[in-house]
Amino acid sequence: MAVKRLGYNGLHSRRGMAEHANSGWTSALLAHTPQVVLLVGSDLRVEGEHSRFAAEVLGGAPADGDAPNPNAQGALVGRDYPELLLPGDDRAEARQLLRDWLELVFARSDLEWKTLAELNPCEQIELSESGRGTHLLRFSYCPLANANGRTIERLLVLGSDTTERRDLEEQMAARERESQEKLDIAAQILKLDVSILRQFLSETRTLISEMRARLAGLPFLPDRADALNTIFRKLHTIKGNARALGFEWLGREAHAAEDALSPLRARPDAVDATAVKPVGERVQTLYRIIQAYEKVADEVVGAAPDRGEARGRRKDLAVPVSLGRLEALLTLVQGARAVAAQRPLTADAEENLDSLLARTEAALGAIRKDPVRRLLRRFPKMVADLAEELGKQVQETAILGGDLLVDVHLLDRLGDALVHIVRNAVDHGIEESAARLARGKPEAGRIEIEVHEHRDQLVVEVRDDGRGVDIKQVARKAIALGLIDERKAAVLDPNEVLDLLTSPGFTTAPTTTDISGRGVGLDVARRAVEDLGGRFFLESEPGRGCCVRLWVPLAVGAPDAAGAPLIAGGGSA
Amino acid sequence: MKVLVVEDSLTMCKIIGGMIATDWPDVGVVDAHTVDEARQALAADDHGIGLILLDCNLPGASGLTLMDHLAADERLKEIPVLVISADLDKALMIRALRAGARGYLTKPFEKEDLRGELARFLNP
């Protein structure tokens, strides 16, 4: 009898739920199961019998008393399934998508069920029931085919309440993510074909640069929608490649960046420098991740791609380490091995192991740091030599505050920038003795380099008591180079002067005695500082002196200088 | 027999090309990085291309516009298309299937997934 009611005459049912049971058993099951159980035909309407739970939850039928009510169980027959699951105008789009999918299911016998099942656009819905709170219902589908086994004739729909399970899954996923990040870098890199790895690192770096450039320019563009789409596509490409190569961490962060971009894509007209910031930060994270990958790849495979003159060659720097320190480290590692050798590990042993490894890590990290003084040591002599070469008089360069311990790579890159800045101060800042005396200044110029720490930033100042920046001269040179017109020259503000001084066009121009101004090498210095995630400032008092101030984040891989602008700009700290 | 891979990321082209070369050494691979390049490759082709792998995330015209172009051409509409996406964007995949795609792959795809799909269309 059950067979007849469901219209299964002679048909081959995969799940076989109704095939052999007698009607009494089936009805009892459908009346009491706490699941949605129903059948959908190729016309997308509910057919046959369904569970009472389904009627209660989807059809709005009131929960009946104890006696199974055949009416309640038949309440949904003939109803349109997409309408039932996703009612209301606000869900019209989702409803249509479900409809489209169901049509594919019933029409495309050339596609495997697995392929179709994956595309189920409505895997779960949230239901609020008065008195029962919000529940998550997860739906799965079983195809019931006809006699030849190829065409799907109806779908068995099963819906279960999975609220608790979802919460548990979220917790587990979070824990897994944390450990995955640490493991995947080295492991994935080792597995890869070197040429693909090289291609990937290089391509991703290029994409990141391109995105940063576009983000910086975004608020000034007339057609933002197009630029936003381009940025999205690049993120999408990075995500796809990262996942294909097993770089989960990068893939996840790229996805997060896509999410951060969504609100901007939805309202391109509202895009300004503030709106762009969260995306900029996400892109900066991607940049740091790719740097981390490159670092490991360097050591593991020697696969770091050429990155162009601007970044300079990657040197292998050396740090001095005392033998005593190395032996202490060795002891820590041996201790860790001893603890790890105990099998099975007790909770205490685990804690000890973790603590030993943490200390080893910290100790190794500290070796990578040096007092800033080592960096600054070279400057007094450099200044003296340069002064002599140029026929100027300069007092002994004052170095203030060299005790700070800073990561060796940071020192190295900062050193390059400082050389440019200091040379500039001597060359263009400090006047000849005669000119100085005429101004009532001491015959010998004075250069001071001061370093201090401000929260998580390193602040470096290079001060001179020279002639300062002559804005009129800068303006004249800029006009001569075609960078600005006369009108603009009259209203330059300090930020713009700095931008001019540090723009590449400016510094490569040949200098003459009349129009020589500051600028040689400043663009390189500024870019180097900004590449480190820092900021570059220049203050000048015409006739009295100049101060170049750099703010650089101390921790390698730490967040950028608070509010570090993507759009290069100056200003005082 | 050739496979046309329409994909703008060079890294991905290398990965896919490598996978095909391993299992089907006699099958040629043609790369196109935009919808226009794909159109040109198809126009220049003389019945050599027997399968198209199409990435939906392309610069300029979206990958799906290529599908419209194929459907409108007598000669090209029989060539099976497999769509590739970095996300399981269900709405997009459903649209692609309704537009006539014969299947899809989501990145990251394992060699087995690609092999399984390709085997449906290439001679073993």
XYZ file of C-alpha atoms in Angstrom, chain A residues 126-431:
306
model
C 18.025 29.150 10.084
C 14.668 28.885 11.698
C 13.396 30.854 14.632
C 10.586 29.220 16.420
C 8.874 30.922 19.300
C 9.834 29.141 22.445
C 12.510 27.118 20.705
C 15.052 29.765 19.803
C 17.018 29.764 16.550
C 17.854 26.465 14.978
C 20.085 25.530 12.135
C 18.616 22.988 9.760
C 20.992 21.237 7.412
C 19.610 19.686 4.266
C 20.881 16.799 2.256
C 19.396 15.218 -0.814
C 19.175 11.647 -2.080
C 18.353 11.072 -5.711
C 15.755 8.454 -6.489
C 16.218 7.246 -10.020
C 13.875 5.514 -12.392
C 14.147 1.939 -13.619
C 17.079 2.533 -15.949
C 18.987 4.117 -13.123
C 19.962 7.237 -15.073
C 17.183 9.776 -14.851
C 16.378 11.202 -11.468
C 12.660 11.061 -10.889
C 12.400 12.464 -7.447
C 14.550 13.770 -4.647
C 14.417 12.587 -1.097
C 15.022 15.581 1.131
C 16.429 15.106 4.620
C 16.801 17.969 7.048
C 18.424 17.703 10.460
C 18.907 20.113 13.279
C 22.640 20.702 13.498
C 22.908 23.733 15.747
C 25.158 22.083 18.318
C 27.303 20.379 15.765
C 27.978 23.650 14.012
C 29.319 25.255 17.168
C 31.641 22.338 17.763
C 32.872 22.401 14.181
C 33.713 26.079 14.465
C 35.811 25.498 17.545
C 37.746 22.667 15.973
C 38.354 24.630 12.803
C 39.833 27.514 14.770
C 42.248 25.231 16.588
C 43.300 23.489 13.416
C 43.981 26.802 11.713
C 46.465 27.836 14.341
C 48.648 24.783 14.039
C 48.300 24.647 10.279
C 49.828 28.066 9.844
C 52.984 27.054 11.539
C 53.380 23.798 9.702
C 52.445 24.545 6.181
C 55.171 26.909 5.116
C 58.192 24.673 5.167
C 56.271 21.535 4.316
C 54.598 22.978 1.249
C 57.706 24.621 -0.038
C 59.640 21.393 0.146
C 57.030 19.562 -1.861
C 56.982 21.931 -4.766
C 58.679 21.938 -8.116
C 61.216 24.764 -7.978
C 60.205 26.478 -11.184
C 56.561 26.598 -10.105
C 57.570 27.950 -6.718
C 59.686 30.665 -8.355
C 56.853 31.573 -10.689
C 54.381 31.689 -7.829
C 56.522 33.896 -5.566
C 57.319 36.266 -8.377
C 53.776 36.465 -9.694
C 52.286 36.986 -6.256
C 54.730 39.729 -5.433
C 53.905 41.529 -8.653
C 50.195 41.226 -7.988
C 50.632 42.626 -4.496
C 52.622 45.621 -5.800
C 49.993 46.292 -8.398
C 47.244 46.145 -5.816
C 49.023 48.507 -3.489
C 49.524 50.992 -6.283
C 45.862 50.853 -7.195
C 44.687 51.152 -3.624
C 46.869 54.205 -3.139
C 45.368 55.896 -6.165
C 41.812 54.732 -5.591
C 40.291 57.740 -3.854
C 41.474 59.974 -6.721
C 40.090 57.961 -9.594
C 36.920 58.861 -11.454
C 36.086 55.216 -12.234
C 36.567 53.351 -9.009
C 34.367 50.387 -9.815
C 36.774 49.245 -12.494
C 39.830 49.586 -10.280
C 38.044 47.760 -7.473
C 37.220 44.891 -9.791
C 40.814 44.681 -10.902
C 41.968 44.536 -7.300
C 39.429 41.834 -6.578
C 40.579 39.744 -9.510
C 44.179 39.918 -8.373
C 43.228 38.806 -4.872
C 41.200 36.014 -6.372
C 44.146 34.846 -8.436
C 46.431 34.864 -5.425
C 43.875 32.862 -3.504
C 43.477 30.276 -6.245
C 47.201 29.798 -6.735
C 47.881 29.648 -3.016
C 45.295 26.957 -2.509
C 46.442 25.004 -5.531
C 49.930 24.889 -4.109
C 48.859 24.057 -0.578
C 49.591 27.417 1.007
C 46.569 27.455 3.273
C 47.589 30.474 5.288
C 48.039 32.707 2.252
C 44.828 31.392 0.732
C 42.888 32.233 3.856
C 44.304 35.708 4.163
C 43.602 36.391 0.508
C 40.022 35.342 1.120
C 39.812 37.662 4.115
C 41.122 40.458 1.909
C 38.391 39.748 -0.621
C 35.841 40.034 2.172
C 37.359 43.331 3.272
C 37.019 44.597 -0.288
C 33.315 43.718 -0.611
C 31.877 46.784 1.120
C 33.948 49.021 -1.141
C 32.808 47.220 -4.263
C 29.221 47.581 -3.126
C 29.581 51.361 -2.802
C 32.395 52.672 -4.959
C 31.260 56.257 -4.552
C 31.915 56.094 -0.814
C 35.554 55.130 -1.213
C 38.017 57.454 0.481
C 41.391 57.050 2.193
C 39.729 55.839 5.389
C 37.607 53.233 3.653
C 40.636 51.895 1.841
C 42.664 51.388 4.988
C 41.342 47.965 6.101
C 42.007 46.552 2.665
C 45.458 48.110 2.650
C 46.199 46.399 5.924
C 45.055 43.065 4.541
C 47.255 43.491 1.485
C 50.137 44.383 3.753
C 49.532 41.113 5.577
C 49.737 39.261 2.271
C 52.994 41.048 1.577
C 54.453 39.925 4.878
C 53.285 36.373 4.326
C 54.928 36.214 0.934
C 58.088 37.614 2.477
C 57.964 34.847 5.048
C 57.546 32.270 2.289
C 60.423 33.794 0.343
C 62.650 33.666 3.370
C 62.011 29.988 3.898
C 62.274 29.278 0.185
C 65.631 31.049 0.125
C 67.032 28.749 2.724
C 65.322 25.579 1.686
C 65.493 25.765 -2.068
C 67.420 28.870 -3.026
C 64.405 29.929 -5.047
C 64.052 33.639 -4.290
C 63.381 35.430 -7.587
C 65.112 38.581 -8.774
C 63.398 41.548 -7.293
C 64.966 44.452 -9.075
C 67.458 47.175 -8.179
C 65.178 49.108 -5.898
C 65.321 46.418 -3.245
C 68.968 45.741 -3.592
C 70.627 42.370 -3.362
C 69.647 40.153 -0.500
C 72.771 39.856 1.518
C 73.521 37.108 3.927
C 74.347 39.059 7.048
C 76.478 37.726 9.836
C 76.055 38.322 13.536
C 78.660 37.684 16.217
C 77.563 35.132 18.798
C 79.598 34.233 21.829
C 80.456 30.580 22.372
C 78.862 30.700 25.805
C 75.588 31.770 24.310
C 75.668 28.995 21.732
C 76.347 26.470 24.428
C 73.438 27.734 26.464
C 71.204 27.309 23.413
C 72.514 23.820 22.844
C 71.647 22.950 26.434
C 68.090 24.166 25.961
C 67.663 22.037 22.843
C 69.158 18.982 24.510
C 66.808 19.477 27.428
C 63.869 19.648 25.036
C 64.927 16.393 23.372
C 65.245 14.673 26.711
C 61.741 15.687 27.695
C 60.351 14.703 24.298
C 61.962 11.290 24.566
C 59.669 10.280 27.398
C 56.824 8.359 25.899
C 53.973 8.856 26.497
C 54.207 12.555 27.367
C 52.612 13.559 30.641
C 50.877 16.912 30.924
C 53.842 18.225 32.903
C 56.272 17.003 30.293
C 54.274 18.736 27.559
C 54.388 21.977 29.451
C 58.107 21.681 30.035
C 58.723 20.884 26.411
C 56.718 23.847 25.284
C 58.500 26.122 27.690
C 61.952 24.901 26.672
C 61.193 25.374 23.001
C 59.771 28.819 23.648
C 62.911 29.852 25.434
C 65.083 28.479 22.685
C 63.059 30.395 20.153
C 63.374 33.630 22.116
C 67.102 33.168 22.572
C 67.629 32.524 18.878
C 65.498 35.521 18.036
C 67.583 37.736 20.287
C 70.731 36.752 18.421
C 69.265 38.403 15.378
C 69.428 41.720 17.100
C 72.249 44.167 17.550
C 72.570 47.463 19.371
C 71.864 50.351 17.025
C 75.262 51.753 17.897
C 76.862 49.231 15.547
C 74.971 50.771 12.700
C 75.768 54.338 13.650
C 79.453 53.807 14.323
C 80.440 54.396 10.736
C 78.888 57.815 10.343
C 81.320 60.151 12.130
C 84.126 59.007 9.853
C 81.921 59.095 6.798
C 80.909 62.663 7.571
C 84.492 63.746 8.198
C 85.731 62.211 4.945
C 82.953 63.733 2.926
C 83.419 67.135 4.495
C 87.092 67.090 3.616
C 86.339 66.034 0.064
C 83.924 68.898 -0.351
C 86.073 71.441 1.367
C 83.648 72.037 4.195
C 84.151 72.147 7.908
C 82.090 69.879 10.087
C 82.379 69.205 13.797
C 82.533 65.703 15.173
C 79.180 64.056 14.413
C 77.170 63.492 17.574
C 75.567 60.093 18.000
C 72.813 59.934 20.595
C 71.127 56.818 22.000
C 72.744 53.752 20.508
C 71.829 51.089 23.053
C 68.588 49.905 21.553
C 68.611 46.294 20.289
C 67.239 46.059 16.782
C 66.807 43.214 14.282
C 69.895 42.902 12.140
C 68.052 42.965 8.827
C 66.306 46.147 9.826
C 69.625 47.734 10.763
C 71.087 46.763 7.448
C 68.317 48.267 5.371
C 68.079 51.317 7.542
C 71.814 51.781 7.179
C 71.509 52.158 3.424
C 68.824 54.801 3.822
C 70.798 56.686 6.436
C 73.887 56.867 4.268
C 71.910 58.752 1.651
C 70.378 61.066 4.213
C 73.645 61.873 5.945
C 75.505 62.473 2.691
C 72.747 64.761 1.659
C 73.041 66.734 4.876
C 76.751 67.254 4.396
C 76.644 67.859 0.682
C 73.654 70.136 0.384
C 72.844 71.162 3.926
C 76.058 72.369 5.478
C 77.308 75.589 3.903
